[in-house]
Amino acid sequence: DIVMTQSPDSLAVSLGERATINCKSSQSVLNSSNNKNYLAWYQQKPGQPPKLLIFWASTRESGVPDRFSGSGSATDFTLTISSLQAEDVAVYYCQQYFGLPLTFGGGTKVEIK
Amino acid sequence: EVQLEESGGGLVKPGESLRLSCAASGFTFSNAWMTWVRQAPGKGLEWVGHVRSNGGTTDYAAPVKGRFTISRNDSINTLYLQMNSLKTEDTAIYYCTRYSAGFDPWGQGTLVTVSS
């Protein structure tokens, strides 16, 4: 199984400041035949289902604000919120869809400092 | 509008069975790979399994393999999760979601509680 490890478990950021979440996979999720990283990011607010933010490691889902960006390749990935807004308080998960079983990171809770 | 709506959750005893349903609308259901993901209370997300389009091949997570069965009825745009021999550790919110590059959209989820 591909193990997804997120860090930190939680972080508190001031409004308008940058938030950075890391995700590391136990093996590469880069498909060399199409040069795509099979990595997605989700946002989950309390009492709500997860929402897809980013797929292919860096492609923003339609309607997602451009303050959210994804980067990285192979085994190391980052979700960045460039200027934290109050509505961004949530738990964020990374997920690989390179191989079965599909696996998620443990989540990172983002709060306002 | 693309929508998914789960139903069928409830309280059951260990060893009992339950069937969840997920009604889909707003997209071509028969072309979609459909997935169940669960979330235990206060915990993270866990992939349960999925059913592919065009023939319905299934894949399952190890903790549910042999106990859970995912199926679909493309004529009524509905996904199912048959859960047998339920254990207390199966207690979770069960979400259905469409699988493409990532999971999107998600239903609101249905709560399954397994307790004696």
Short mmCIF file of C-alpha atoms in Angstrom, two decimals, chain A residues 40 42 44 47-52 55-56 61 93 95 97 100-104 106, chain B residues 37 39 43-47 50 52 59 61 95 99-104 106-108:
data_model
loop_
_atom_site.label_atom_id
_atom_site.label_comp_id
_atom_site.label_asym_id
_atom_site.label_seq_id
_atom_site.Cartn_x
_atom_site.Cartn_y
_atom_site.Cartn_z
CA ALA A 40 -5.35 15.13 -5.17
CA TYR A 42 -9.40 17.96 -0.50
CA GLN A 44 -13.33 19.32 4.59
CA GLY A 47 -20.18 18.77 9.23
CA GLN A 48 -19.59 18.73 5.49
CA PRO A 49 -18.29 16.17 2.99
CA PRO A 50 -14.84 16.68 1.52
CA LYS A 51 -14.45 18.97 -1.47
CA LEU A 52 -11.95 18.40 -4.26
CA PHE A 55 -6.02 17.07 -8.91
CA TRP A 56 -2.99 15.90 -10.93
CA GLU A 61 -10.77 22.28 -9.67
CA TYR A 93 -6.34 15.82 3.01
CA GLN A 95 -4.87 11.40 -1.59
CA TYR A 97 -4.93 7.52 -6.97
CA LEU A 100 -4.83 0.31 -5.13
CA PRO A 101 -5.81 0.65 -2.42
CA LEU A 102 -6.46 4.35 -2.92
CA THR A 103 -5.13 6.07 0.19
CA PHE A 104 -5.47 9.36 2.01
CA GLY A 106 -4.14 11.69 7.87
CA VAL B 37 -15.40 6.36 1.14
CA GLN B 39 -15.03 8.38 7.84
CA LYS B 43 -11.13 10.36 12.12
CA GLY B 44 -9.78 10.66 8.60
CA LEU B 45 -10.99 9.40 5.25
CA GLU B 46 -10.80 5.75 4.21
CA TRP B 47 -11.43 4.38 0.72
CA HIS B 50 -15.26 1.21 -6.15
CA ARG B 52 -15.95 0.57 -12.60
CA ASP B 59 -12.10 -3.35 -6.04
CA ALA B 61 -10.08 -2.19 0.71
CA TYR B 95 -19.95 8.81 1.41
CA TYR B 99 -13.93 8.71 -9.19
CA SER B 100 -12.04 10.34 -12.00
CA ALA B 101 -8.87 12.31 -11.31
CA GLY B 102 -9.71 12.48 -7.64
CA PHE B 103 -13.16 12.18 -6.10
CA ASP B 104 -15.82 14.67 -7.12
CA TRP B 106 -19.45 13.83 -2.87
CA GLY B 107 -22.79 13.11 -1.30
CA GLN B 108 -23.64 14.38 2.17
#
